[in-house]
Short mmCIF file of C-alpha atoms in Angstrom, two decimals:
data_model
loop_
_atom_site.label_atom_id
_atom_site.label_comp_id
_atom_site.label_asym_id
_atom_site.label_seq_id
_atom_site.Cartn_x
_atom_site.Cartn_y
_atom_site.Cartn_z
CA MET A 1104 17.06 -6.46 -15.16
CA LYS A 1105 15.20 -4.57 -12.46
CA ASN A 1106 15.54 -0.77 -12.53
CA LYS A 1107 16.68 0.84 -9.27
CA SER A 1108 15.96 4.30 -7.89
CA ASP A 1109 17.66 6.54 -5.34
CA VAL A 1110 14.98 7.28 -2.73
CA PRO A 1111 16.86 10.10 -0.93
CA GLU A 1112 17.43 11.75 -4.30
CA LEU A 1113 13.68 11.62 -4.94
CA PHE A 1114 13.03 13.65 -1.80
CA GLY A 1115 15.93 15.99 -2.58
CA ASN A 1116 14.69 16.80 -6.07
CA SER A 1117 11.17 17.42 -4.78
CA LYS A 1118 12.46 19.85 -2.17
CA LYS A 1119 14.48 21.74 -4.78
CA ASN A 1120 11.29 22.20 -6.77
CA ASN A 1121 9.41 23.47 -3.68
CA SER A 1122 7.10 20.50 -4.00
CA TYR A 1123 6.46 17.23 -2.19
CA VAL A 1124 6.71 13.52 -2.99
CA LYS A 1125 3.32 12.02 -3.83
CA VAL A 1126 2.99 8.56 -2.33
CA CYS A 1127 0.69 5.57 -2.83
CA ALA A 1128 0.08 3.91 0.54
CA PRO A 1129 0.58 0.24 1.43
CA MET A 1130 -2.97 -1.09 0.96
CA VAL A 1131 -3.54 -4.77 1.66
CA ARG A 1132 -4.64 -6.65 -1.47
CA TYR A 1133 -4.69 -3.42 -3.49
CA SER A 1134 -1.16 -1.99 -3.83
CA LYS A 1135 -0.24 -4.67 -6.36
CA VAL A 1136 2.10 -4.00 -9.28
CA GLN A 1137 -0.80 -3.36 -11.68
CA PHE A 1138 -2.25 -0.62 -9.47
CA ARG A 1139 1.19 0.84 -8.78
CA THR A 1140 1.78 1.11 -12.52
CA LEU A 1141 -1.60 2.77 -12.99
CA VAL A 1142 -1.20 5.51 -10.38
CA LYS A 1143 2.31 6.39 -11.53
CA ASN A 1144 0.75 7.68 -14.75
CA TYR A 1145 -1.23 10.19 -12.70
CA GLY A 1146 1.38 11.87 -10.57
CA VAL A 1147 2.41 9.29 -7.96
CA ASP A 1148 6.16 9.44 -7.33
CA LEU A 1149 6.67 6.63 -4.80
CA CYS A 1150 4.75 3.39 -4.29
CA PHE A 1151 4.51 0.93 -1.43
CA THR A 1152 3.58 -2.74 -1.71
CA PRO A 1153 0.75 -4.04 0.45
CA MET A 1154 1.77 -4.72 4.02
CA VAL A 1155 3.35 -8.18 4.11
CA LEU A 1156 3.92 -10.35 7.18
CA ALA A 1157 7.67 -10.82 7.28
CA ASP A 1158 7.58 -14.26 8.87
CA SER A 1159 5.05 -15.54 6.31
CA PHE A 1160 7.14 -14.13 3.48
CA CYS A 1161 10.21 -15.99 4.72
CA GLN A 1162 8.31 -19.20 5.46
CA ASN A 1163 6.11 -19.86 2.47
CA GLY A 1164 6.61 -19.79 -1.29
CA LYS A 1165 2.91 -19.27 -1.93
CA ALA A 1166 2.95 -16.22 0.32
CA ARG A 1167 5.88 -14.78 -1.61
CA ALA A 1168 4.17 -15.41 -4.94
CA SER A 1169 0.89 -13.93 -3.73
CA GLU A 1170 2.26 -10.89 -1.94
CA PHE A 1171 5.12 -9.78 -4.17
CA ALA A 1172 5.45 -9.30 -7.91
CA THR A 1173 7.27 -6.58 -9.80
CA THR A 1174 8.28 -5.47 -13.28
CA ILE A 1175 11.53 -4.07 -14.64
CA THR A 1176 10.21 -0.49 -14.37
CA ASP A 1177 8.33 -0.85 -11.05
CA SER A 1178 10.50 1.71 -9.28
CA PRO A 1179 10.86 3.47 -6.91
CA LEU A 1180 9.30 0.75 -4.80
CA ILE A 1181 9.15 0.27 -1.03
CA VAL A 1182 8.19 -3.13 0.40
CA GLN A 1183 6.37 -2.78 3.70
CA PHE A 1184 6.75 -5.58 6.23
CA ALA A 1185 5.05 -6.22 9.55
CA ALA A 1186 7.47 -7.83 11.97
CA ASN A 1187 7.97 -8.16 15.71
CA ASN A 1188 11.58 -9.33 15.73
CA VAL A 1189 14.88 -8.56 14.03
CA ASP A 1190 15.47 -11.89 12.27
CA ASP A 1191 12.17 -11.96 10.38
CA PHE A 1192 12.47 -8.37 9.17
CA VAL A 1193 16.13 -8.58 8.17
CA ASP A 1194 15.69 -11.88 6.34
CA ALA A 1195 12.57 -10.67 4.52
CA SER A 1196 14.41 -7.47 3.57
CA THR A 1197 17.34 -9.47 2.25
CA LEU A 1198 15.01 -11.55 0.09
CA VAL A 1199 13.48 -8.50 -1.63
CA TYR A 1200 16.66 -6.41 -1.78
CA PRO A 1201 17.42 -7.21 -5.47
CA TYR A 1202 13.90 -6.26 -6.52
CA ALA A 1203 13.04 -3.14 -4.50
CA ASP A 1204 14.46 0.23 -3.53
CA GLY A 1205 13.74 -0.04 0.15
CA VAL A 1206 11.79 -1.64 2.98
CA ASP A 1207 9.43 -0.16 5.53
CA LEU A 1208 8.53 -1.37 9.03
CA ASN A 1209 4.84 -1.07 9.87
CA CYS A 1210 4.45 0.46 13.32
CA GLY A 1211 1.03 1.93 12.62
CA CYS A 1212 -1.43 -0.97 12.23
CA PRO A 1213 -4.07 -0.59 14.99
CA GLN A 1214 -5.90 -3.87 14.30
CA ARG A 1215 -6.45 -6.09 17.33
CA TRP A 1216 -4.85 -9.19 15.78
CA ALA A 1217 -1.71 -7.20 15.02
CA MET A 1218 -1.51 -5.65 18.48
CA LYS A 1219 -2.03 -9.09 20.06
CA ASP A 1220 0.92 -10.57 18.16
CA GLY A 1221 3.20 -7.59 18.74
CA TYR A 1222 2.94 -6.06 15.26
CA GLY A 1223 2.06 -2.55 14.12
CA CYS A 1224 1.19 -0.05 16.85
CA ALA A 1225 2.25 -2.53 19.53
CA LEU A 1226 5.85 -1.76 18.59
CA LEU A 1227 5.41 1.89 19.59
CA SER A 1228 5.57 0.79 23.21
CA LYS A 1229 8.78 -1.13 22.47
CA PRO A 1230 11.06 1.40 20.75
CA GLN A 1231 14.15 -0.71 21.45
CA ILE A 1232 12.81 -3.48 19.19
CA ILE A 1233 12.19 -0.93 16.42
CA GLN A 1234 15.72 0.38 16.75
CA ASP A 1235 17.17 -3.13 16.72
CA ILE A 1236 15.19 -3.99 13.57
CA VAL A 1237 16.36 -0.86 11.75
CA LYS A 1238 19.97 -1.34 12.81
CA GLY A 1239 19.77 -4.99 11.79
CA VAL A 1240 18.94 -4.01 8.20
CA ARG A 1241 21.52 -1.23 8.18
CA ASN A 1242 24.19 -3.72 9.23
CA SER A 1243 23.12 -6.32 6.68
CA LEU A 1244 22.37 -4.40 3.48
CA PRO A 1245 24.06 -1.54 1.58
CA ASP A 1246 23.46 2.03 2.74
CA THR A 1247 21.91 2.85 -0.64
CA PHE A 1248 18.94 0.62 0.25
CA SER A 1249 16.21 2.71 1.86
CA VAL A 1250 14.94 1.74 5.32
CA SER A 1251 11.90 3.55 6.68
CA VAL A 1252 9.24 3.27 9.38
CA LYS A 1253 5.54 4.10 9.38
CA VAL A 1254 4.01 5.16 12.70
CA ARG A 1255 0.86 6.65 14.15
CA LEU A 1256 0.67 9.48 16.64
CA LEU A 1257 0.72 8.64 20.32
CA LYS A 1258 -1.69 10.49 22.60
CA GLU A 1259 1.25 12.49 23.97
CA ILE A 1260 2.99 14.32 21.14
CA LYS A 1261 6.22 14.50 23.19
CA LYS A 1262 6.45 10.70 23.20
CA THR A 1263 5.81 10.58 19.47
CA ILE A 1264 8.56 13.09 18.82
CA GLU A 1265 10.96 11.17 21.05
CA ILE A 1266 10.35 7.94 19.13
CA CYS A 1267 10.82 9.80 15.84
CA ARG A 1268 14.11 11.22 17.12
CA GLN A 1269 15.31 7.75 18.11
CA LEU A 1270 14.40 6.40 14.69
CA GLU A 1271 16.26 9.23 13.01
CA LYS A 1272 19.37 8.51 15.08
CA CYS A 1273 19.42 4.82 14.19
CA GLY A 1274 19.59 5.62 10.48
CA ILE A 1275 16.23 5.44 8.75
CA THR A 1276 15.98 7.09 5.33
CA PHE A 1277 12.56 8.64 5.84
CA LEU A 1278 9.60 8.47 8.18
CA THR A 1279 5.86 8.21 7.49
CA VAL A 1280 3.48 9.52 10.14
CA HIS A 1281 -0.26 8.91 10.14
CA GLY A 1282 -1.84 11.94 11.79
CA ARG A 1283 -4.23 10.00 14.00
CA THR A 1284 -3.75 7.96 17.18
CA PRO A 1285 -4.20 4.15 17.18
CA ASP A 1286 -7.65 4.41 18.77
CA GLN A 1287 -8.97 6.84 16.14
CA ASN A 1288 -10.79 5.63 13.05
CA SER A 1289 -10.87 7.30 9.66
CA ALA A 1290 -13.51 9.76 10.87
CA GLY A 1291 -11.07 11.14 13.42
CA ILE A 1292 -9.53 14.54 12.79
CA VAL A 1293 -5.98 14.48 11.44
CA ASP A 1294 -3.72 16.34 13.88
CA THR A 1295 -1.87 18.65 11.50
CA GLY A 1296 -0.37 20.53 14.45
CA ALA A 1297 1.38 17.41 15.70
CA LEU A 1298 2.52 16.56 12.18
CA LYS A 1299 3.94 20.05 11.79
CA ASP A 1300 5.86 19.75 15.07
CA ILE A 1301 7.40 16.48 13.92
CA CYS A 1302 8.34 17.89 10.51
CA GLU A 1303 10.03 20.89 12.16
CA ILE A 1304 12.09 18.80 14.56
CA ILE A 1305 13.00 15.75 12.47
CA LYS A 1306 15.69 16.41 9.87
CA ILE A 1307 15.10 13.39 7.66
CA PRO A 1308 12.21 13.47 5.14
CA VAL A 1309 8.74 13.03 6.68
CA ILE A 1310 5.69 11.77 4.77
CA ALA A 1311 2.33 12.88 6.19
CA ASN A 1312 -0.63 10.50 5.93
CA GLY A 1313 -4.34 10.79 6.68
CA GLY A 1314 -7.50 12.28 5.23
CA VAL A 1315 -6.27 12.81 1.66
CA LYS A 1316 -9.17 12.41 -0.78
CA THR A 1317 -8.27 15.08 -3.38
CA LEU A 1318 -5.23 16.93 -4.68
CA GLY A 1319 -6.46 19.93 -2.72
CA ASP A 1320 -6.35 17.86 0.47
CA ALA A 1321 -2.77 16.83 -0.32
CA ASP A 1322 -1.70 20.41 -1.05
CA ASN A 1323 -3.33 21.64 2.15
CA LEU A 1324 -1.66 18.93 4.24
CA HIS A 1325 1.71 19.85 2.77
CA ALA A 1326 1.13 23.55 3.39
CA ALA A 1327 -0.03 22.98 6.98
CA THR A 1328 2.82 20.67 7.99
CA ASN A 1329 5.72 21.48 5.64
CA CYS A 1330 6.13 17.74 5.14
CA ASN A 1331 8.36 16.25 2.46
CA GLY A 1332 5.74 13.88 1.11
CA VAL A 1333 2.01 13.19 1.22
CA MET A 1334 0.57 9.66 1.26
CA ALA A 1335 -2.92 8.73 0.07
CA ALA A 1336 -4.75 5.44 0.56
CA SER A 1337 -8.53 5.11 0.07
CA GLY A 1338 -8.57 8.37 -1.90
CA LEU A 1339 -6.38 6.73 -4.55
CA LEU A 1340 -8.57 3.65 -4.64
CA ALA A 1341 -11.60 5.79 -5.40
CA ASN A 1342 -9.65 7.92 -7.88
CA PRO A 1343 -6.24 6.66 -9.06
CA ALA A 1344 -5.79 10.05 -10.78
CA LEU A 1345 -6.12 11.94 -7.48
CA PHE A 1346 -2.64 13.48 -7.62
CA SER A 1347 -3.20 14.71 -11.16
CA GLY A 1348 -6.03 16.95 -9.97
CA ALA A 1349 -8.88 14.96 -11.53
CA ASN A 1350 -12.00 15.03 -9.38
CA ARG A 1351 -13.02 11.51 -10.35
CA THR A 1352 -11.55 8.55 -12.22
CA PRO A 1353 -10.83 9.54 -15.85
CA LEU A 1354 -11.87 7.37 -18.75
CA SER A 1355 -8.22 6.92 -19.72
CA CYS A 1356 -7.52 5.45 -16.28
CA VAL A 1357 -10.29 2.86 -16.61
CA LYS A 1358 -9.05 1.94 -20.07
CA GLN A 1359 -5.50 1.39 -18.89
CA TRP A 1360 -6.74 -0.78 -16.04
CA MET A 1361 -8.59 -2.90 -18.59
CA SER A 1362 -5.52 -3.14 -20.81
CA MET A 1363 -3.38 -4.43 -17.93
CA LYS A 1364 -5.70 -7.37 -17.53
CA ASP A 1365 -5.58 -8.05 -21.25
CA LYS A 1366 -1.79 -7.95 -21.38
CA ASP A 1367 -1.15 -10.34 -18.53
CA SER A 1368 -4.35 -12.02 -17.46
CA ASP A 1369 -2.65 -14.75 -15.47
CA ARG A 1370 -1.15 -12.22 -13.07
CA ILE A 1371 -4.32 -10.39 -12.05
CA SER A 1372 -7.26 -12.22 -10.50
CA PHE A 1373 -10.82 -11.40 -11.43
CA GLN A 1374 -11.45 -10.38 -7.83
CA CYS A 1375 -8.67 -7.79 -7.91
CA TYR A 1376 -9.75 -6.51 -11.31
CA HIS A 1377 -13.40 -6.19 -10.26
CA HIS A 1378 -12.76 -4.70 -6.81
CA HIS A 1379 -10.62 -1.88 -8.17
CA LEU A 1380 -13.34 -0.98 -10.63
CA VAL A 1381 -15.86 -0.97 -7.79
CA PHE A 1382 -13.83 1.75 -6.10
CA MET A 1383 -13.08 3.69 -9.28
CA LEU A 1384 -16.71 3.83 -10.41
CA ASP A 1385 -18.33 4.69 -7.10
CA LYS A 1386 -18.96 8.29 -8.15
CA VAL A 1387 -19.87 7.35 -11.71
CA LEU A 1388 -22.48 4.61 -11.57
CA SER A 1389 -26.06 5.05 -10.40
CA LYS A 1390 -27.39 2.96 -7.53
CA GLN A 1391 -29.16 0.66 -9.96
CA GLU A 1392 -26.05 0.27 -12.12
CA LYS A 1393 -23.99 -0.58 -9.04
CA GLN A 1394 -26.42 -3.36 -8.15
CA ILE A 1395 -25.91 -4.86 -11.59
CA PHE A 1396 -22.14 -4.37 -11.65
CA ASN A 1397 -21.91 -5.83 -8.17
CA LEU A 1398 -23.05 -9.25 -9.33
CA LEU A 1399 -20.85 -9.58 -12.41
CA ASN A 1400 -18.43 -12.46 -12.07
CA THR A 1401 -16.39 -12.75 -15.27
CA PHE A 1402 -13.88 -10.56 -17.05
CA GLU A 1403 -16.07 -10.60 -20.15
CA SER A 1404 -19.24 -9.46 -18.37
CA VAL A 1405 -17.39 -6.64 -16.62
CA ASP A 1406 -15.84 -5.36 -19.84
CA GLU A 1407 -19.16 -5.58 -21.67
CA PHE A 1408 -20.79 -3.53 -18.91
CA LEU A 1409 -18.04 -0.90 -19.06
CA TYR A 1410 -18.33 -0.44 -22.81
CA LYS A 1411 -22.10 -0.18 -22.57
CA HIS A 1412 -22.51 2.08 -19.51
CA VAL A 1413 -19.28 3.76 -18.52
CA PHE A 1414 -17.53 5.05 -21.59
CA GLU A 1415 -20.61 6.99 -22.66
CA SER A 1416 -20.94 8.82 -19.34
CA LEU A 1417 -17.41 9.15 -17.97
CA ASP A 1418 -15.45 12.24 -18.97
CA GLY A 1419 -11.80 12.16 -19.96
CA GLY A 1420 -9.69 11.80 -23.05
CA HIS A 1421 -7.01 9.51 -24.34
CA ILE A 1422 -3.43 9.92 -23.15
CA ASP A 1423 -0.18 8.18 -24.01
CA PHE A 1424 0.91 6.36 -20.89
CA LYS A 1425 4.47 6.79 -19.71
CA TYR A 1426 4.25 3.70 -17.51
CA ASN A 1427 2.88 0.39 -18.72
CA LEU A 1428 2.86 -3.13 -17.40
CA ASP A 1429 6.35 -4.04 -18.56
CA GLU A 1430 8.20 -7.32 -18.37
CA PHE A 1431 7.72 -9.09 -15.04
CA VAL A 1432 10.84 -9.86 -13.07
CA VAL A 1433 11.42 -13.51 -12.18
CA CYS A 1434 12.23 -13.27 -8.49
CA GLU A 1435 14.65 -15.80 -7.07
CA PHE A 1436 14.80 -16.08 -3.29
CA SER A 1437 17.68 -17.49 -1.27
CA ASP A 1438 17.12 -21.06 -0.06
CA GLU A 1439 19.56 -20.38 2.73
CA ILE A 1440 17.11 -17.86 4.18
CA THR A 1441 13.79 -19.50 3.39
CA LEU A 1442 14.75 -22.97 4.63
CA LYS A 1443 15.84 -21.75 8.04
CA HIS A 1444 12.40 -20.35 8.81
CA SER A 1445 9.78 -22.62 10.31
CA LYS A 1446 6.67 -23.12 8.22
CA LYS A 1447 4.34 -23.58 11.15
CA CYS A 1448 2.19 -21.02 12.91
CA ARG A 1449 2.54 -20.88 16.69
CA ALA A 1450 -1.23 -21.09 17.12
CA CYS A 1451 -2.72 -23.46 14.54
CA GLY A 1452 0.29 -25.42 13.30
CA LYS A 1453 -0.29 -24.31 9.69
CA SER A 1454 1.77 -21.94 7.63
CA MET A 1455 1.27 -18.39 8.87
CA TYR A 1456 0.26 -17.51 5.32
CA TYR A 1457 -2.75 -19.78 5.51
CA CYS A 1458 -3.46 -18.85 9.11
CA ILE A 1459 -3.95 -15.20 8.18
CA CYS A 1460 -5.29 -15.44 4.65
CA CYS A 1461 -7.71 -18.33 4.99
CA LYS A 1462 -10.25 -15.80 6.24
CA TYR A 1463 -10.32 -14.22 2.80
CA ASP A 1464 -10.71 -16.04 -0.50
CA PRO A 1465 -9.19 -13.86 -3.25
CA ASN A 1466 -11.13 -15.80 -5.87
CA SER A 1467 -14.50 -15.64 -4.18
CA LYS A 1468 -17.34 -14.45 -6.37
CA ASP A 1469 -20.03 -13.77 -3.77
CA GLY A 1470 -20.52 -10.17 -4.93
CA SER A 1471 -22.00 -7.46 -2.69
CA PHE A 1472 -18.85 -5.37 -2.84
CA PHE A 1473 -20.68 -2.07 -3.22
CA ASN A 1474 -22.98 -2.88 -0.33
CA MET A 1475 -20.17 -4.08 1.89
CA TYR A 1476 -17.56 -1.44 1.19
CA ILE A 1477 -17.82 2.04 -0.31
CA LYS A 1478 -17.03 3.73 2.99
CA ASP A 1479 -14.32 6.30 3.49
CA ARG A 1480 -11.66 4.34 5.35
CA ASP A 1481 -8.07 5.41 5.76
CA GLU A 1482 -7.39 2.11 7.51
CA LEU A 1483 -6.99 0.59 4.06
CA ASP A 1484 -3.27 1.10 4.34
CA TYR A 1485 -3.26 -1.54 7.06
CA MET A 1486 -4.05 -5.24 7.17
CA ASP A 1487 -7.74 -5.81 7.76
CA SER A 1488 -8.94 -9.37 7.36
CA ASN A 1489 -12.55 -8.13 7.44
CA ILE A 1490 -12.14 -5.42 4.86
CA PHE A 1491 -15.38 -6.39 3.09
CA ASP A 1492 -17.36 -6.99 6.26
CA GLU A 1493 -20.23 -4.56 6.89
CA SER A 1494 -19.51 -4.64 10.61
CA VAL A 1495 -16.01 -3.18 10.20
#
């Protein structure tokens, strides 16, 4: 049976200890259950799933299987959905209710495809839709189920504060604010002043997001804003032990990642396994070693490389892990909900799942991940169909 957590209590206990909740961001293709389990061993208190398109989740069984998996101890867990209408969000939330501790509405994705279809930041100009979505969940599911929203700053801080106030009034559990505007990239300066103003005015817990690459960055963001939680994205990819204070990925972390694949190989693709190691080892491998590692295309060749090159040079000792990849939960989703949703995309006539994801083959083995990625990008907590494209 799936364990459940009390999200408000998590924030309350953190405040009593004069601390803050440490949060793993919703990163598309990366915030899977294996990675969530990993980072919880290094100080993460609250995890998000990758951002999931609510309509695709309701429409297609393959989308549900690909985008959502959990274990009996994968808690506290927030499922983040992108939606542009009440029905999709409420139905998707109802489907995951037995297996999660809350849902989150993405109002921060600045990608053009999302804006065009009325997702993400596009909702910031339609606060009534946001309120209707939140109220729809509140009227459909128990009050103990967390409902939250993730937003970006608007150019006018007064408008941002007003939206945050409206969200607070309609009953959200907590709020996440990315400290940059939709037109800023990851190089943009995080507006800690605006975040501080929001944290002072809004009475519900506020998670601050943006620019967190080290534990020092997280501590400084908390001190500057008096936020209730700090969220990290690309910083955690590069170093899953970020919140523990480690300055790079410890050996123990790499070993646990390897053990997760060994324990349940049919639930983690080679691509996911390899990509995470690409991020983790960026500060460890030499340029020449990266070129070799980049072209490896089997579990066996990757593990052989790690034992030969990494464990001799990477510092860190053995630890007993509190969280391991426990028994997976068999998720059963209501036919009454799934059957009422159309399976066809408005544009191409195919399932929305294939419409969005056909641009990315999760089992591709074309390599070049070091050359194409390894940039500091906070946008990783948003959907980006070109995440491994050099032009992004």
